[in-house]
Short mmCIF file of C-alpha atoms in Angstrom, two decimals:
data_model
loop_
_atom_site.label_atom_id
_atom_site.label_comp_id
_atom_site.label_asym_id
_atom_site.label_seq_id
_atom_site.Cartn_x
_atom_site.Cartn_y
_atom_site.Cartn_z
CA UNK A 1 45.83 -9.64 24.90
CA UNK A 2 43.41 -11.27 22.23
CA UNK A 3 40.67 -9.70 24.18
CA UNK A 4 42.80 -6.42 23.82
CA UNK A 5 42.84 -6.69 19.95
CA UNK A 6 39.09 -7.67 19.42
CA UNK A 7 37.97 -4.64 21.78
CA UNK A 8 40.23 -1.76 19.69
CA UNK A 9 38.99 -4.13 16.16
CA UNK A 10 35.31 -3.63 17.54
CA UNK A 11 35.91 0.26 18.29
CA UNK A 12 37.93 0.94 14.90
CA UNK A 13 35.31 -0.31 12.91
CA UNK A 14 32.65 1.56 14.31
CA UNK A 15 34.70 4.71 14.00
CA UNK A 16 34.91 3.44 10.89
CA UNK A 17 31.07 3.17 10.34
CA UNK A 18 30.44 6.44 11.88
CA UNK A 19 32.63 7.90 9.31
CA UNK A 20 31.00 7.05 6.10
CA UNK A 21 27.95 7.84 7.52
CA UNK A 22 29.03 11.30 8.55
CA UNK A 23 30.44 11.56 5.01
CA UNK A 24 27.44 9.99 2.76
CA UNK A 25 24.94 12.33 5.04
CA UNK A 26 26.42 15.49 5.90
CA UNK A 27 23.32 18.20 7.12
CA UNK A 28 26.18 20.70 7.00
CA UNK A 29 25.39 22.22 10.88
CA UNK A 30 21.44 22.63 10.19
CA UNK A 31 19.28 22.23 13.30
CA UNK A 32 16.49 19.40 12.78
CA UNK A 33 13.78 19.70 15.21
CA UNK A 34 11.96 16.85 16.18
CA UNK A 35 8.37 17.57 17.00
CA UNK A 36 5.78 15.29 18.62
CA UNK A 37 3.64 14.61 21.40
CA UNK A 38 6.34 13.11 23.16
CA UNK A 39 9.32 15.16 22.29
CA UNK A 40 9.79 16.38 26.30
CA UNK A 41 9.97 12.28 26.67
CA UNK A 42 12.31 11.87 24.20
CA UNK A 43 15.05 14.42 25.90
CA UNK A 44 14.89 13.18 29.14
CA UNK A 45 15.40 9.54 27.53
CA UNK A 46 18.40 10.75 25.12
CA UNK A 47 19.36 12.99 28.63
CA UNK A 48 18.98 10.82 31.75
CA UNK A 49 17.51 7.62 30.61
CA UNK A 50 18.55 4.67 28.36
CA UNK A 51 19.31 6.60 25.32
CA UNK A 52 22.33 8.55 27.29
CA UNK A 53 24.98 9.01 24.86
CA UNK A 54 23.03 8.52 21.51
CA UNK A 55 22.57 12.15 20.95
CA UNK A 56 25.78 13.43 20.69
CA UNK A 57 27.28 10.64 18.46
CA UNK A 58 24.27 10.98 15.88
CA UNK A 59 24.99 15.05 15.84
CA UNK A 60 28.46 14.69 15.43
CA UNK A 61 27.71 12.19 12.54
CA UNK A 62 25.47 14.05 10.67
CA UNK A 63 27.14 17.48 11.49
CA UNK A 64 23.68 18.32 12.82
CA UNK A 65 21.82 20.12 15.68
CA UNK A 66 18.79 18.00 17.33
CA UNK A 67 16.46 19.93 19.25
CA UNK A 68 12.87 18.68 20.73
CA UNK A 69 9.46 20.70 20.17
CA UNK A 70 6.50 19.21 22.44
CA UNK A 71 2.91 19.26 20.97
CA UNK A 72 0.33 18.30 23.12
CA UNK A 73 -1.25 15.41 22.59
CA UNK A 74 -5.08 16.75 22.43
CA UNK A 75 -5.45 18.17 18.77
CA UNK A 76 -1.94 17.81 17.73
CA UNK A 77 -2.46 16.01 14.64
CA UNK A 78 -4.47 19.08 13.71
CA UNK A 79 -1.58 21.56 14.64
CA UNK A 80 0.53 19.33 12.42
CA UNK A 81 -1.25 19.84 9.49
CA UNK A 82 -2.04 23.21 9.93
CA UNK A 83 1.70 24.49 10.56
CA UNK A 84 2.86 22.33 6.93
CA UNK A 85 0.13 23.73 4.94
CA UNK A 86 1.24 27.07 6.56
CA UNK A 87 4.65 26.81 5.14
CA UNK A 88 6.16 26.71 8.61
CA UNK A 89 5.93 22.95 9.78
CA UNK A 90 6.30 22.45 13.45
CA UNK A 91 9.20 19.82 12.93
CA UNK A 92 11.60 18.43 10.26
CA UNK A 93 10.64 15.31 12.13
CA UNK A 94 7.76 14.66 13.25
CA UNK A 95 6.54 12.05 15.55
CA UNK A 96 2.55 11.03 15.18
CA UNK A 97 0.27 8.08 15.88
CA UNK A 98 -0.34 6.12 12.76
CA UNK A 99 -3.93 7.01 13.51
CA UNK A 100 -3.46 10.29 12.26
CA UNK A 101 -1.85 9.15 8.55
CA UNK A 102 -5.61 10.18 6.87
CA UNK A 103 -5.87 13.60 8.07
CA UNK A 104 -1.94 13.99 7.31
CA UNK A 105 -1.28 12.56 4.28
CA UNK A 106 -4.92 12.97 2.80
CA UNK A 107 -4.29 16.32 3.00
CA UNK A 108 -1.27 16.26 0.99
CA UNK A 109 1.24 17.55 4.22
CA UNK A 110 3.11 14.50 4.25
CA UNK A 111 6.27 13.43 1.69
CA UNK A 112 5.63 9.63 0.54
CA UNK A 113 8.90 7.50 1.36
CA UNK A 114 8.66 5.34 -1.31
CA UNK A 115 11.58 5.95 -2.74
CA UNK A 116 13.49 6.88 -0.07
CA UNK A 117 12.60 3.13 2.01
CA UNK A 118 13.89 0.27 0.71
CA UNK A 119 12.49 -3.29 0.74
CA UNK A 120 16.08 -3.97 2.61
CA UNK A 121 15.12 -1.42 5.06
CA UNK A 122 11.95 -3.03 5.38
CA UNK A 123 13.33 -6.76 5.44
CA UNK A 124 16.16 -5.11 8.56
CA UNK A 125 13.33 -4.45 10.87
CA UNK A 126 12.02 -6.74 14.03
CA UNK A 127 8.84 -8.25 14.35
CA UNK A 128 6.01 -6.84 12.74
CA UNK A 129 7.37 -4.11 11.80
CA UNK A 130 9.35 -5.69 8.58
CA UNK A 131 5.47 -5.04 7.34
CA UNK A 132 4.86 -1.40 8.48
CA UNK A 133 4.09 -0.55 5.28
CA UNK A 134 1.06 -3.03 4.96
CA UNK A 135 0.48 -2.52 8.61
CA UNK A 136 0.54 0.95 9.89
CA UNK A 137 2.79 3.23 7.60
CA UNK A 138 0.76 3.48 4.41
CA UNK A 139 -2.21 5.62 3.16
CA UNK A 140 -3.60 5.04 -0.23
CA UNK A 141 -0.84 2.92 -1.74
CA UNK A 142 1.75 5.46 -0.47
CA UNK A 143 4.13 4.30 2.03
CA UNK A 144 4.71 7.98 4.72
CA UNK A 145 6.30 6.38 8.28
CA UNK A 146 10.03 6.10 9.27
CA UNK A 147 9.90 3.14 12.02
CA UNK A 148 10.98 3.45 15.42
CA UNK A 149 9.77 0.37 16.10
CA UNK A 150 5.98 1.21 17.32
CA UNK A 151 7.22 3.71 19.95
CA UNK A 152 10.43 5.56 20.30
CA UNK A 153 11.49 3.41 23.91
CA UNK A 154 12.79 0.75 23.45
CA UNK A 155 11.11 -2.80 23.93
CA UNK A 156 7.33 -0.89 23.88
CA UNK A 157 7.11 -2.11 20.64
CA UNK A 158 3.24 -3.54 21.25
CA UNK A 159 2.48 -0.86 24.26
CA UNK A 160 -1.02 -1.22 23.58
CA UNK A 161 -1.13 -5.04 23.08
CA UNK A 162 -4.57 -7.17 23.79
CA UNK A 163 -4.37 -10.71 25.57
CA UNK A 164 -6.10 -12.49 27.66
CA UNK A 165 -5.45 -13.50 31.41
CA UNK A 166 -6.77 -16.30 33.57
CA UNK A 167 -7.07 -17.62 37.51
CA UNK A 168 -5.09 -20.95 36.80
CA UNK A 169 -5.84 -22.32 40.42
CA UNK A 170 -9.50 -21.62 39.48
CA UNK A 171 -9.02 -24.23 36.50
CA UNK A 172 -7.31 -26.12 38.41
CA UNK A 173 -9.48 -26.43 41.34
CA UNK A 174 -12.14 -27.44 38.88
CA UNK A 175 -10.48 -29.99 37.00
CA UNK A 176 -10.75 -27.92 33.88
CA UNK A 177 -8.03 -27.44 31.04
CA UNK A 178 -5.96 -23.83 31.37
CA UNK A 179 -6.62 -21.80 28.63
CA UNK A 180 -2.27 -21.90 28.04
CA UNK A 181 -2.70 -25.97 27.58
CA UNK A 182 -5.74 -25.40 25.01
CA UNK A 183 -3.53 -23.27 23.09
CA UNK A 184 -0.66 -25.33 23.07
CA UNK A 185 -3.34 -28.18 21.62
CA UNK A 186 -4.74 -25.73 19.23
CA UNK A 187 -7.88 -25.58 20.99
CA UNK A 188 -7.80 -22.47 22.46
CA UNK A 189 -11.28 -20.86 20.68
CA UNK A 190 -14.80 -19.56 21.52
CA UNK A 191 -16.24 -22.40 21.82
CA UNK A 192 -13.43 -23.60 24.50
CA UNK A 193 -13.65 -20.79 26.01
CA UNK A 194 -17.83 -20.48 26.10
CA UNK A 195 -17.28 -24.03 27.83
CA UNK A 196 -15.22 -22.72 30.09
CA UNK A 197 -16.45 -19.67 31.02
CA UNK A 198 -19.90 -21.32 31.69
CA UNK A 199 -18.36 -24.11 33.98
CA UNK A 200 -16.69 -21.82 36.27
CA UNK A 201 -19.78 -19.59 36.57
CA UNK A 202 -21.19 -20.09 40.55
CA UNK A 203 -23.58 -19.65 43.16
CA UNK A 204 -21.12 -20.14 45.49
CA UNK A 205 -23.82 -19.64 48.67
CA UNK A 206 -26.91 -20.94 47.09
CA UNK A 207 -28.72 -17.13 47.62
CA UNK A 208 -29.59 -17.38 44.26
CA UNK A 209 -27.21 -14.73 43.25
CA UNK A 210 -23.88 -15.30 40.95
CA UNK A 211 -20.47 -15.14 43.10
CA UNK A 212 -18.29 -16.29 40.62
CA UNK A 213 -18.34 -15.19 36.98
CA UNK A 214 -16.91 -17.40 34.23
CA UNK A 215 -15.43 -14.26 32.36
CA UNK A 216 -15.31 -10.84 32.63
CA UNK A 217 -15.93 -8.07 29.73
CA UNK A 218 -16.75 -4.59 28.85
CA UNK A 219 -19.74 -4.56 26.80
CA UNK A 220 -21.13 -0.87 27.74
CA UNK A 221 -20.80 1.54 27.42
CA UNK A 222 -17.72 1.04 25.72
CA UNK A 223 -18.03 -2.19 24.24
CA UNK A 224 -14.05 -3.01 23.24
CA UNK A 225 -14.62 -6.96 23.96
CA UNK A 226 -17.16 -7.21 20.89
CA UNK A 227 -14.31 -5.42 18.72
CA UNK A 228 -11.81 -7.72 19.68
CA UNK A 229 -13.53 -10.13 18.74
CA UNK A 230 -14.25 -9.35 15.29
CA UNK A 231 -10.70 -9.17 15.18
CA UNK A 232 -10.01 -12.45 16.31
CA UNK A 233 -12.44 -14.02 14.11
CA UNK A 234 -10.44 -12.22 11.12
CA UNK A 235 -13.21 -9.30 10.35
CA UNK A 236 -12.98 -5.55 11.05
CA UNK A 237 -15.31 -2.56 11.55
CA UNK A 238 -13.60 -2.18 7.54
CA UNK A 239 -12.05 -4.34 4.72
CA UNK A 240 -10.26 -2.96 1.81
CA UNK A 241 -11.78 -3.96 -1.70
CA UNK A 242 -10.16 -3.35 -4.89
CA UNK A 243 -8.29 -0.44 -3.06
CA UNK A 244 -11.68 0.86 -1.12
CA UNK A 245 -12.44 1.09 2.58
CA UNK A 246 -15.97 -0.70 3.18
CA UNK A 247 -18.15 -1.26 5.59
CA UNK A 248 -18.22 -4.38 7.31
CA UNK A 249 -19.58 -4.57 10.20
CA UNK A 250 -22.56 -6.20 9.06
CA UNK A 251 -20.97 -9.28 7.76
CA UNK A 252 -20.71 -13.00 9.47
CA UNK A 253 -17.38 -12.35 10.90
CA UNK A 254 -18.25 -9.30 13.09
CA UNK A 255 -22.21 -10.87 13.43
CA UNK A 256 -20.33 -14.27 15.05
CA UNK A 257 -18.10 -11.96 17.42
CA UNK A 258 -20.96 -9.88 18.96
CA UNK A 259 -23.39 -12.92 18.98
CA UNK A 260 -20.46 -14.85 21.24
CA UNK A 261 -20.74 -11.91 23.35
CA UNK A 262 -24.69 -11.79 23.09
CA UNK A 263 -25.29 -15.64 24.21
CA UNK A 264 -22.53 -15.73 27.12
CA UNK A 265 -24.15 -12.45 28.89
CA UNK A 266 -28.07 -13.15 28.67
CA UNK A 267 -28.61 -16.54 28.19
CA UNK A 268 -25.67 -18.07 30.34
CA UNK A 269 -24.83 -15.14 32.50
CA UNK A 270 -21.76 -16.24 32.74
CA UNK A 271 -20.22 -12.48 31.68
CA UNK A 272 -19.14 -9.85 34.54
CA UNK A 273 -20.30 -7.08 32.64
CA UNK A 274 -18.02 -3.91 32.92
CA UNK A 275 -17.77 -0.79 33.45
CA UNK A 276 -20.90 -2.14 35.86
CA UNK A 277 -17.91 -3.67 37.55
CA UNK A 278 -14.28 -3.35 38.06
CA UNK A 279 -13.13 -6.13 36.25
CA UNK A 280 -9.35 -5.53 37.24
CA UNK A 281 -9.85 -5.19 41.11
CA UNK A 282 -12.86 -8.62 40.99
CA UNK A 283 -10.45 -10.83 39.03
CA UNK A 284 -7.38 -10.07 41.67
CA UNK A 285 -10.46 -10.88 44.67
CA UNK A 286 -11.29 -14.19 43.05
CA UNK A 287 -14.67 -13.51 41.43
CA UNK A 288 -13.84 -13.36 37.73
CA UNK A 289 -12.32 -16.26 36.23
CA UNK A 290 -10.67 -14.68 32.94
CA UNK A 291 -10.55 -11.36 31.09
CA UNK A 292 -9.13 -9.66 28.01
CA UNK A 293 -6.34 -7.63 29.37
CA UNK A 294 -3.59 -5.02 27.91
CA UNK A 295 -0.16 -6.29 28.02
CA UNK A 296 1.16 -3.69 30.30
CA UNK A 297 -1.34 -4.37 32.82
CA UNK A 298 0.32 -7.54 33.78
CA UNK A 299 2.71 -6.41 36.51
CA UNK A 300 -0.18 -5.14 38.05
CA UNK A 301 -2.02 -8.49 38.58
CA UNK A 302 0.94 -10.13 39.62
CA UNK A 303 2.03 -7.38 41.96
CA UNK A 304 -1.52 -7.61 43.99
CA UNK A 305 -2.53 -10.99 43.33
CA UNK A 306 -1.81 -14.05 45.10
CA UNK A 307 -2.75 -17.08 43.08
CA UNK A 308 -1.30 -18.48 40.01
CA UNK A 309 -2.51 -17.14 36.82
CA UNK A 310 -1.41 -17.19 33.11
CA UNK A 311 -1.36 -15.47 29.71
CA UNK A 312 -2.94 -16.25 25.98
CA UNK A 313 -3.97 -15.01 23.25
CA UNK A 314 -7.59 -13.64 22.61
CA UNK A 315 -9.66 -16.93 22.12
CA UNK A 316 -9.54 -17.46 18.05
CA UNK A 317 -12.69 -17.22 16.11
CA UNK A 318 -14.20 -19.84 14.02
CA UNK A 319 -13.66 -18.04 10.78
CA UNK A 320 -10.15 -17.22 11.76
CA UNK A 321 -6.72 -19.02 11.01
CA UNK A 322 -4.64 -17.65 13.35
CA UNK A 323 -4.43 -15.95 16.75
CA UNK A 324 -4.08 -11.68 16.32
CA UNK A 325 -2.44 -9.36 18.88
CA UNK A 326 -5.40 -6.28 18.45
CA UNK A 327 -2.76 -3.33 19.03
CA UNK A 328 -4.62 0.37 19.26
CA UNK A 329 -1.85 1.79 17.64
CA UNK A 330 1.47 2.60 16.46
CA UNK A 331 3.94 5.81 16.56
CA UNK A 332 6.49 6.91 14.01
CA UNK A 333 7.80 9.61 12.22
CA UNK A 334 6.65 11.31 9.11
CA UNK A 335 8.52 14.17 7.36
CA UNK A 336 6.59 17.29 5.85
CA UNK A 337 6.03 17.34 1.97
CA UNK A 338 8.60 20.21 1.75
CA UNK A 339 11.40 18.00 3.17
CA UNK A 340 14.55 18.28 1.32
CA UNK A 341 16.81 15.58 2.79
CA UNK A 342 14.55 12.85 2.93
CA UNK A 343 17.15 10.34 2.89
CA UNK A 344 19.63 11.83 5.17
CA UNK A 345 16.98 12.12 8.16
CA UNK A 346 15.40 8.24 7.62
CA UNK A 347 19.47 7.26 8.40
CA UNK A 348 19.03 10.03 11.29
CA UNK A 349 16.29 8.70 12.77
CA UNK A 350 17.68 4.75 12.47
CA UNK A 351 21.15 5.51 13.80
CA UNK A 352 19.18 7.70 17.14
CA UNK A 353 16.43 5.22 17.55
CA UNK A 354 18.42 1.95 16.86
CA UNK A 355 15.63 0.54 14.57
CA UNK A 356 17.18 -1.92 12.10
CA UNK A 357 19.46 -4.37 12.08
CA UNK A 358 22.58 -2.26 11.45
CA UNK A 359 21.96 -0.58 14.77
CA UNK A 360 20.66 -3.83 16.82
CA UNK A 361 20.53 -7.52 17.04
CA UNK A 362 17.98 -8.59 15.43
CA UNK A 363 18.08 -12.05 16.95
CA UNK A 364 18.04 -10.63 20.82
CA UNK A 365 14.76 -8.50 19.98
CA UNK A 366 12.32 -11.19 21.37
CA UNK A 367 14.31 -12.22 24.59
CA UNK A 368 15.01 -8.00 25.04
CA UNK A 369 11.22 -7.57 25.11
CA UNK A 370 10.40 -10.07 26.70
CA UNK A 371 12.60 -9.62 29.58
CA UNK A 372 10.67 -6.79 31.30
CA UNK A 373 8.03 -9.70 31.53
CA UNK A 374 10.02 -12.12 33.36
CA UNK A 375 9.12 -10.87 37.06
CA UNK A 376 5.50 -10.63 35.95
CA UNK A 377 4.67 -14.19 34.77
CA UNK A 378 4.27 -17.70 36.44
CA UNK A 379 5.37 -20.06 33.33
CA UNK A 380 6.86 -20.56 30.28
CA UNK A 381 3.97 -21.22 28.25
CA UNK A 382 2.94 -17.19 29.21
CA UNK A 383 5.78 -16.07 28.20
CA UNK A 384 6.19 -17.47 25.18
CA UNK A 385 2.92 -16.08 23.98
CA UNK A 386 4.23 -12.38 25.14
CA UNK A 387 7.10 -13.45 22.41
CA UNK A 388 4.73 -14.83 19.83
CA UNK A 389 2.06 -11.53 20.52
CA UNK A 390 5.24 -9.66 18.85
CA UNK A 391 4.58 -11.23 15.54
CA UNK A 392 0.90 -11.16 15.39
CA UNK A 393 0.01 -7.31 15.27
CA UNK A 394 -2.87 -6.31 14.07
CA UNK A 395 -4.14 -3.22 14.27
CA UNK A 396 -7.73 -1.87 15.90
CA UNK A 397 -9.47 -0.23 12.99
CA UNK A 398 -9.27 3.22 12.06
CA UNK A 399 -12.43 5.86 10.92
CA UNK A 400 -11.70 9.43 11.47
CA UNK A 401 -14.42 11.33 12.75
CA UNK A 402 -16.27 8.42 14.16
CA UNK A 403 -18.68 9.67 17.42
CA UNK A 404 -20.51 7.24 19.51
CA UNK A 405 -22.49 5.41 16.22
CA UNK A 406 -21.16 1.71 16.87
CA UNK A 407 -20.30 1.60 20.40
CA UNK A 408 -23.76 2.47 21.14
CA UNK A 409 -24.91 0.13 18.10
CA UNK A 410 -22.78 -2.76 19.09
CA UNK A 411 -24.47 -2.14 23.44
CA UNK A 412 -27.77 -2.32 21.82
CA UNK A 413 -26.54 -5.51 19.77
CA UNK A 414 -25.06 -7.35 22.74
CA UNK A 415 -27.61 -6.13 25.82
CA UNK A 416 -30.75 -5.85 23.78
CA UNK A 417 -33.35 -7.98 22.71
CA UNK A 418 -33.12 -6.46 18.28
CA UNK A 419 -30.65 -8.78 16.18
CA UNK A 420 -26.98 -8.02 15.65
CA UNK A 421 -27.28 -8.01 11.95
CA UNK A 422 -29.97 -5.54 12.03
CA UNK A 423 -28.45 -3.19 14.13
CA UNK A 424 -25.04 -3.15 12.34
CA UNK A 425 -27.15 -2.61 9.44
CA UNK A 426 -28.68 0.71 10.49
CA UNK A 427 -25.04 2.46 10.82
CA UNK A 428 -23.57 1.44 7.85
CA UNK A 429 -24.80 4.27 6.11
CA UNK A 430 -22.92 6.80 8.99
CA UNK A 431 -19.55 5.00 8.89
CA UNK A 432 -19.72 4.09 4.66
CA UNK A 433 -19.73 7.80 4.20
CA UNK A 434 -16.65 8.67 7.11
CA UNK A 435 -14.67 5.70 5.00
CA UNK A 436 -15.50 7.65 2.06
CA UNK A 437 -14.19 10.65 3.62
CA UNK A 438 -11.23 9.20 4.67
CA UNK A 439 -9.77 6.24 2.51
CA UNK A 440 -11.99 6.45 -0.62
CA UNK A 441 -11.40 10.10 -2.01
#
């Protein structure tokens, strides 16, 4: 009977709930379109997948319509602008990469939310994203995003996440610390790291020819493990001063990071140097010890694999303080500058996506996203960095209009004999003036 009572208490009150809102945001039958690259993912989720159910409650309590416009993803940010500043925008909603906030809102299509978001909006969001604004949602002092959380399923909060995986009975086997108990020491760095990488590097056959690489890392033609680490060493390919995007991928931070890179590959070749190699497919045979890896690639490994391995953070830099999860981006939705309702579609958009705290429990959001991971790791100790990773976003650097400058800058850094320093000096000029373009107008 008590059980009774707290079930119908439960369901009054969010009749109850569902009420006021209805009443303090009433769209008065207008259809809102929600537009994005992902829109035809979005129905099927709100239709057949988790979100069954969501839709019709959130239309009946705004007395609203919701229908779904796709964009393709390939020049849709461009499409975007183009159908605002043509009066017509493609969506009263719109759903973009945070990547696209300097073409958007430089351009003057976006409405600024900074009156509409409050700092308790803000404070009622998980993880990172309680700092969207400082994170991913802002453009020149102007806060523009609505959060769904970095992606609009749930639990892909950090889809594009960076970590680092490793062949623990390799370790092992060698008598060698696991990158997992360094970091529980706080000794999981580059230097730890270099040491380890070098040790496990073998001639397993005496041919003279390496069997075994220490580490494994893409350093052309796409050289993403020298931007990582600048990351993890606390630089970027930018840093804002006094409000201004510059250059800085000529300073010690980003000059350590490629150097690392630089000294492992040609003067301990202890680096499996992709895309010369399939990292992926020579770590699961055995002949790479350790890797940076994306997050979602983990159920991979441990689907094909069959030795124990485990999870970290990217090694920390020496000029760092703190491990960073390097996250290519976030999604979120913007609203064009003619929006009249602001307010009324930010509630919309929380009540549909279950964003903040008055939809979810905030205090379940690290064992929810973490769960997927449970089938995919070997120990605690990985999956309490997965948790951890949640609160450590930072994003991968942003310059629009960028071409092939500093990848083939930073190949020529790494796998050449000229100096880093001097090389990142003769592209500053090329990306000073697309951050002048872009943040510094």
């Amino acid at each position: 009977m008590k059980r009774l009572l707290v079930v119908f208490t439960m369901l009054a009150v969010l009749l109850m709930s569902v009420s006021a809102l209805a009443a303090e945001y009433d769209l008065g039958g207008r259809t809102i379109k929600i537009a994005g690259h992902a829109a035809d993912g979005m129905k099927s989720y709100f239709t057949d997948g988790e979100g069954r159910g969501l839709l019709e409650k959130v239309e009946e309590a705004f007395n609203c319509k919701i229908e779904f416009v796709q964009i393709d993803w390939d020049g849709a940010e461009n499409r975007i602008l183009t159908s605002i500043i043509a009066g017509d925008p493609v969506g009263d909603l719109i759903y973009i990469s945070n990547r696209w906030l300097p073409l958007l809102a430089g351009n003057g299509a976006l409405l600024p939310l900074d009156d509409v978001l409050t700092d308790e909006y803000y404070e009622s969001l998980p993880g990172s994203h309680k700092y969207m604004r400082e994170l991913y949602s802002s453009y020149q002092g102007k806060a523009y995003g609505i959060s769904v959380n970095g992606s609009y399923q749930r639990n892909m909060d950090i889809g594009s996440a960076q970590g680092w995986i490793y062949n623990r009975d390799m370790f092992v086997e060698a008598g060698l610390p696991t990158p997992n108990e360094l970091q529980n020491e706080g000794k999981w760095n580059w230097e730890t790291m270099k040491e380890l990488a070098i040790a496990l590097t073998k001639d397993t056959d005496g041919d003279g020819v390496i069997d075994v690489y220490g580490v494994g890392a893409r350093l052309d033609p796409w050289p993403i493990e020298q931007e990582m680490a600048v990351y993890a060493n606390g630089g970027g390919i930018f840093k804002m001063v006094d409000g201004k995007a510059v250059y800085a991928m000529n300073e010690p931070e980003a000059i350590e990071a490629i150097e690392l890179w630089k000294e492992l590959d040609q003067v301990h070749g202890a680096v499996m140097v992709g895309d010369k190699y399939d990292i992926r497919a020579e770590f699961n045979k055995g002949k790479v010890a350790m890797f940076r890896l994306d997050l979602y690639a983990l159920p991979d490994h441990a689907n094909e694999v069959d030795f124990d391995f485990g999870w970290v953070f990217f090694p920390m830099g020496p000029k760092a303080t703190d491990f960073v999860n390097p996250v290519w981006g976030f999604e979120m939705f913007v609203l064009p500058v003619s929006e009249k309702e602001p307010a009324a579609l930010a509630a919309l958009v929380d009540m549909l996506f279950e964003t903040t705290g008055k939809y979810r429990d905030l205090d379940a959001y690290e064992d929810e996203f973490v769960e997927f991971f449970l089938p995919y790791v070997r120990d605690w100790d990985s999956l309490e960095t997965i948790k951890e990773m949640l609160h450590k976003a930072r994003l991968w650097d942003n310059v629009p209009g960028l071409g092939n400058e500093l990848n083939e800058a930073l190949v020529k850094a790494t796998m050449g004999t000229g100096s880093a320093k001097s090389e990142m000096d003769a592209v500053a000029p090329v990306i000073q003036s697309l951050l002048d373009e872009a943040y510094n107008r």
